[in-house]
Amino acid sequence: MPVTTDKELEPGQDLISILLEAAPIPLVQGDIVIITHKAVAKTEGRLVKLSQVQPSPLALDYGKRYNKDARLIELVLQESASIVRMSRGCLIVKTKQGFTCANAGIDLSNIGQGSAPDHEPTACLLPKDPDLSAQRLYTSLQTRLGFAVPIVISDSFGRPWREGIVNVAIGCCGFDPFTDYRGQADSAGRILKVTRMASADALASGAELACGKLKRAPFVIIRGFNWQPSTLTAQALLRPEEKNFFP
Amino acid sequence: MPVTTDKELEPGQDLISILLEAAPIPLVQGDIVIITHKAVAKTEGRLVKLSQVQPSPLALDYGKRYNKDARLIELVLQESASIVRMSRGCLIVKTKQGFTCANAGIDLSNIGQGSAPDHEPTACLLPKDPDLSAQRLYTSLQTRLGFAVPIVISDSFGRPWREGIVNVAIGCCGFDPFTDYRGQADSAGRILKVTRMASADALASGAELACGKLKRAPFVIIRGFNWQPSTLTAQALLRPEEKNFFP
């Protein structure tokens, strides 16, 4: 169930208060809350006016070559730990947080104050440490409610080989981001060996269907998913480099 | 809402009859039905007893080197249009249907007759043409109901860079597999340029949360998602090679 709000999210605002005021139904035990990364990033002040970015020679050259804003390219480079692909105008990087994605997860839409014609274009960066953000929100929500509600911070990522983007979990707290079938028997008694579903990603992805991009719904309440408590975070969803086949 | 059945699915069975008999609620206009690829593959007879597979020298060698069943490797090779990665015991291929995935989507779990100790191990291949399967099921369901209900055939795929698997749409019929925000304005009036959500994948992925792997639920009924009619199929979700950066 999406939770919409008319509030323009600004740095320093308390997202949990906004959630609890806007929620159309009271949260109950068993619920999970999905929060868009943009709501988190905005309230954490992860906004950069493009006019304040000084592009490097590399960013200037690449921007010129592919008709892109060099200041945005510079920001992407600054948020990156390494560059995975930089060709044909595309920038796929590994971010400092460990995510492999296009443009370091930076985007210019739904920022609010930076987008109207009389304002400067503003970029929204990923939260510095989305798991820490999730933990902070989780603790705050638990304090207010008196019981624990897991938190997932979602963002939309592209995929190799497949068109369109889907949401994934970039931060989470309070539950096991996997549903682990390994060691369990299937309907015919055969033990499953490798099946581990990335349920946090599926929750993030499913939540997008409920909230959409244009509805001003920074939160989605998920009810009825049988989660297990865990101290694992969204970092567990990142494949260690030595297990990766790509790039 | 998951639809469970006690029926062991076998080649030639009518999935739509099984769905309509097992559904705990009547289908209504606006619903979407997600069907696991395994239910489709089983009823289409896409099962191969490993004892009937003659492994090639390549499959024998690779199997020996990584302690894997050479007959399964042979099947993977036979279902592949090209090999993307074949190292460290892993086999990531582009299937004849166009999907880039591990082991050509072949697996040995939840097959039923092949899994009990007194039966031979049996592999389940992907449907030959999942979009055609989806179309066939869609037409059959529409004839029975008198109105159209979109169909998604789902399978679980791994991802580069991320741990755990998520479900994606490998076949679909009757609705637009994308939610296209391109050209629409965000909350601040800024036109979105690139945002196109792979909603069919998100539906497949979200449905898995409802049905799980061990519940004998080959169907999930999705209610409340605002889909648009379309002639696009799951092939539209495959990125053309010239747009791919990987491998």
PDB file of C-alpha atoms in Angstrom, chain B residues 136-242:
ATOM      1  CA  ARG B 136      -1.897 -19.981 -25.972  1.00  0.00           C
ATOM      2  CA  LEU B 137      -2.748 -19.803 -22.252  1.00  0.00           C
ATOM      3  CA  TYR B 138      -4.093 -16.256 -22.633  1.00  0.00           C
ATOM      4  CA  THR B 139      -6.415 -17.265 -25.477  1.00  0.00           C
ATOM      5  CA  SER B 140      -7.614 -20.329 -23.625  1.00  0.00           C
ATOM      6  CA  LEU B 141      -8.295 -18.321 -20.460  1.00  0.00           C
ATOM      7  CA  GLN B 142     -10.093 -15.586 -22.391  1.00  0.00           C
ATOM      8  CA  THR B 143     -12.321 -18.161 -24.083  1.00  0.00           C
ATOM      9  CA  ARG B 144     -13.241 -19.674 -20.726  1.00  0.00           C
ATOM     10  CA  LEU B 145     -13.812 -16.375 -18.903  1.00  0.00           C
ATOM     11  CA  GLY B 146     -15.253 -14.172 -21.641  1.00  0.00           C
ATOM     12  CA  PHE B 147     -12.770 -11.392 -20.858  1.00  0.00           C
ATOM     13  CA  ALA B 148      -9.019 -10.955 -21.223  1.00  0.00           C
ATOM     14  CA  VAL B 149      -6.557 -11.637 -18.393  1.00  0.00           C
ATOM     15  CA  PRO B 150      -2.876 -11.002 -19.165  1.00  0.00           C
ATOM     16  CA  ILE B 151      -0.460 -13.877 -18.594  1.00  0.00           C
ATOM     17  CA  VAL B 152       3.143 -13.739 -17.373  1.00  0.00           C
ATOM     18  CA  ILE B 153       5.368 -16.822 -17.380  1.00  0.00           C
ATOM     19  CA  SER B 154       8.051 -16.396 -14.722  1.00  0.00           C
ATOM     20  CA  ASP B 155      11.420 -17.929 -14.026  1.00  0.00           C
ATOM     21  CA  SER B 156      14.126 -17.124 -11.489  1.00  0.00           C
ATOM     22  CA  PHE B 157      17.396 -15.714 -12.821  1.00  0.00           C
ATOM     23  CA  GLY B 158      20.663 -14.773 -11.162  1.00  0.00           C
ATOM     24  CA  ARG B 159      22.151 -11.335 -11.722  1.00  0.00           C
ATOM     25  CA  PRO B 160      25.694 -10.123 -12.228  1.00  0.00           C
ATOM     26  CA  TRP B 161      26.993  -8.172  -9.206  1.00  0.00           C
ATOM     27  CA  ARG B 162      24.103  -9.157  -6.951  1.00  0.00           C
ATOM     28  CA  GLU B 163      23.600 -12.214  -4.771  1.00  0.00           C
ATOM     29  CA  GLY B 164      20.393 -14.207  -4.772  1.00  0.00           C
ATOM     30  CA  ILE B 165      17.974 -14.777  -7.610  1.00  0.00           C
ATOM     31  CA  VAL B 166      14.820 -12.901  -8.563  1.00  0.00           C
ATOM     32  CA  ASN B 167      11.987 -13.857 -10.855  1.00  0.00           C
ATOM     33  CA  VAL B 168      11.685 -12.313 -14.298  1.00  0.00           C
ATOM     34  CA  ALA B 169       9.112 -12.588 -17.075  1.00  0.00           C
ATOM     35  CA  ILE B 170      10.217 -15.022 -19.770  1.00  0.00           C
ATOM     36  CA  GLY B 171       6.874 -14.992 -21.577  1.00  0.00           C
ATOM     37  CA  CYS B 172       3.912 -12.671 -21.548  1.00  0.00           C
ATOM     38  CA  CYS B 173       0.753 -11.862 -23.406  1.00  0.00           C
ATOM     39  CA  GLY B 174      -2.019  -9.278 -23.263  1.00  0.00           C
ATOM     40  CA  PHE B 175      -0.440  -6.260 -21.600  1.00  0.00           C
ATOM     41  CA  ASP B 176       2.437  -3.806 -21.851  1.00  0.00           C
ATOM     42  CA  PRO B 177       5.418  -5.371 -20.030  1.00  0.00           C
ATOM     43  CA  PHE B 178       6.773  -1.859 -19.410  1.00  0.00           C
ATOM     44  CA  THR B 179       5.442   1.093 -17.480  1.00  0.00           C
ATOM     45  CA  ASP B 180       6.714   3.926 -19.578  1.00  0.00           C
ATOM     46  CA  TYR B 181       7.308   7.242 -17.853  1.00  0.00           C
ATOM     47  CA  ARG B 182       9.228   8.742 -20.770  1.00  0.00           C
ATOM     48  CA  GLY B 183       7.756  12.048 -21.799  1.00  0.00           C
ATOM     49  CA  GLN B 184       5.745  12.442 -18.608  1.00  0.00           C
ATOM     50  CA  ALA B 185       6.461  15.201 -16.130  1.00  0.00           C
ATOM     51  CA  ASP B 186       7.694  14.556 -12.606  1.00  0.00           C
ATOM     52  CA  SER B 187       6.277  16.315  -9.548  1.00  0.00           C
ATOM     53  CA  ALA B 188       8.327  19.408 -10.361  1.00  0.00           C
ATOM     54  CA  GLY B 189       7.412  19.560 -14.023  1.00  0.00           C
ATOM     55  CA  ARG B 190      10.659  18.060 -15.279  1.00  0.00           C
ATOM     56  CA  ILE B 191      10.166  15.701 -18.242  1.00  0.00           C
ATOM     57  CA  LEU B 192      11.437  12.178 -17.584  1.00  0.00           C
ATOM     58  CA  LYS B 193      13.733  11.044 -20.334  1.00  0.00           C
ATOM     59  CA  VAL B 194      14.810   7.503 -19.762  1.00  0.00           C
ATOM     60  CA  THR B 195      12.584   5.960 -17.145  1.00  0.00           C
ATOM     61  CA  ARG B 196      10.891   2.814 -18.323  1.00  0.00           C
ATOM     62  CA  MET B 197      10.108   0.264 -15.635  1.00  0.00           C
ATOM     63  CA  ALA B 198      10.163  -3.432 -16.547  1.00  0.00           C
ATOM     64  CA  SER B 199       6.835  -4.000 -14.820  1.00  0.00           C
ATOM     65  CA  ALA B 200       6.419  -7.564 -16.104  1.00  0.00           C
ATOM     66  CA  ASP B 201       9.671  -8.451 -14.348  1.00  0.00           C
ATOM     67  CA  ALA B 202       8.548  -6.666 -11.186  1.00  0.00           C
ATOM     68  CA  LEU B 203       5.233  -8.566 -11.273  1.00  0.00           C
ATOM     69  CA  ALA B 204       7.057 -11.882 -11.690  1.00  0.00           C
ATOM     70  CA  SER B 205       9.474 -10.992  -8.951  1.00  0.00           C
ATOM     71  CA  GLY B 206       6.778  -9.799  -6.555  1.00  0.00           C
ATOM     72  CA  ALA B 207       4.645 -12.873  -7.263  1.00  0.00           C
ATOM     73  CA  GLU B 208       7.410 -15.137  -6.002  1.00  0.00           C
ATOM     74  CA  LEU B 209       7.056 -13.532  -2.573  1.00  0.00           C
ATOM     75  CA  ALA B 210       3.468 -14.730  -2.545  1.00  0.00           C
ATOM     76  CA  CYS B 211       3.921 -18.230  -3.906  1.00  0.00           C
ATOM     77  CA  GLY B 212       7.373 -19.290  -2.674  1.00  0.00           C
ATOM     78  CA  LYS B 213       9.244 -22.271  -4.006  1.00  0.00           C
ATOM     79  CA  LEU B 214       7.900 -25.009  -1.811  1.00  0.00           C
ATOM     80  CA  LYS B 215       4.181 -24.321  -1.727  1.00  0.00           C
ATOM     81  CA  ARG B 216       3.044 -26.141  -4.877  1.00  0.00           C
ATOM     82  CA  ALA B 217       1.669 -22.874  -6.169  1.00  0.00           C
ATOM     83  CA  PRO B 218       2.177 -22.742  -9.940  1.00  0.00           C
ATOM     84  CA  PHE B 219      -0.055 -19.653 -10.259  1.00  0.00           C
ATOM     85  CA  VAL B 220      -0.335 -16.265  -8.624  1.00  0.00           C
ATOM     86  CA  ILE B 221      -3.290 -13.964  -9.240  1.00  0.00           C
ATOM     87  CA  ILE B 222      -2.324 -10.274  -9.213  1.00  0.00           C
ATOM     88  CA  ARG B 223      -5.166  -7.883  -8.486  1.00  0.00           C
ATOM     89  CA  GLY B 224      -5.017  -4.087  -8.520  1.00  0.00           C
ATOM     90  CA  PHE B 225      -2.187  -3.475 -10.954  1.00  0.00           C
ATOM     91  CA  ASN B 226      -3.249  -0.963 -13.571  1.00  0.00           C
ATOM     92  CA  TRP B 227      -1.976  -2.623 -16.771  1.00  0.00           C
ATOM     93  CA  GLN B 228      -2.324  -1.378 -20.336  1.00  0.00           C
ATOM     94  CA  PRO B 229      -3.297  -3.670 -23.219  1.00  0.00           C
ATOM     95  CA  SER B 230      -0.472  -4.228 -25.709  1.00  0.00           C
ATOM     96  CA  THR B 231       0.784  -6.683 -28.281  1.00  0.00           C
ATOM     97  CA  LEU B 232       4.306  -6.529 -26.853  1.00  0.00           C
ATOM     98  CA  THR B 233       5.722  -9.791 -25.544  1.00  0.00           C
ATOM     99  CA  ALA B 234       8.556 -10.755 -23.215  1.00  0.00           C
ATOM    100  CA  GLN B 235      10.900 -10.562 -26.201  1.00  0.00           C
ATOM    101  CA  ALA B 236      10.624  -6.783 -25.802  1.00  0.00           C
ATOM    102  CA  LEU B 237      12.347  -7.195 -22.421  1.00  0.00           C
ATOM    103  CA  LEU B 238      15.482  -8.545 -24.095  1.00  0.00           C
ATOM    104  CA  ARG B 239      18.074  -5.923 -24.892  1.00  0.00           C
ATOM    105  CA  PRO B 240      19.310  -6.113 -28.467  1.00  0.00           C
ATOM    106  CA  GLU B 241      22.954  -7.151 -28.663  1.00  0.00           C
ATOM    107  CA  GLU B 242      24.127  -3.846 -30.117  1.00  0.00           C
TER     108      GLU B 242
END
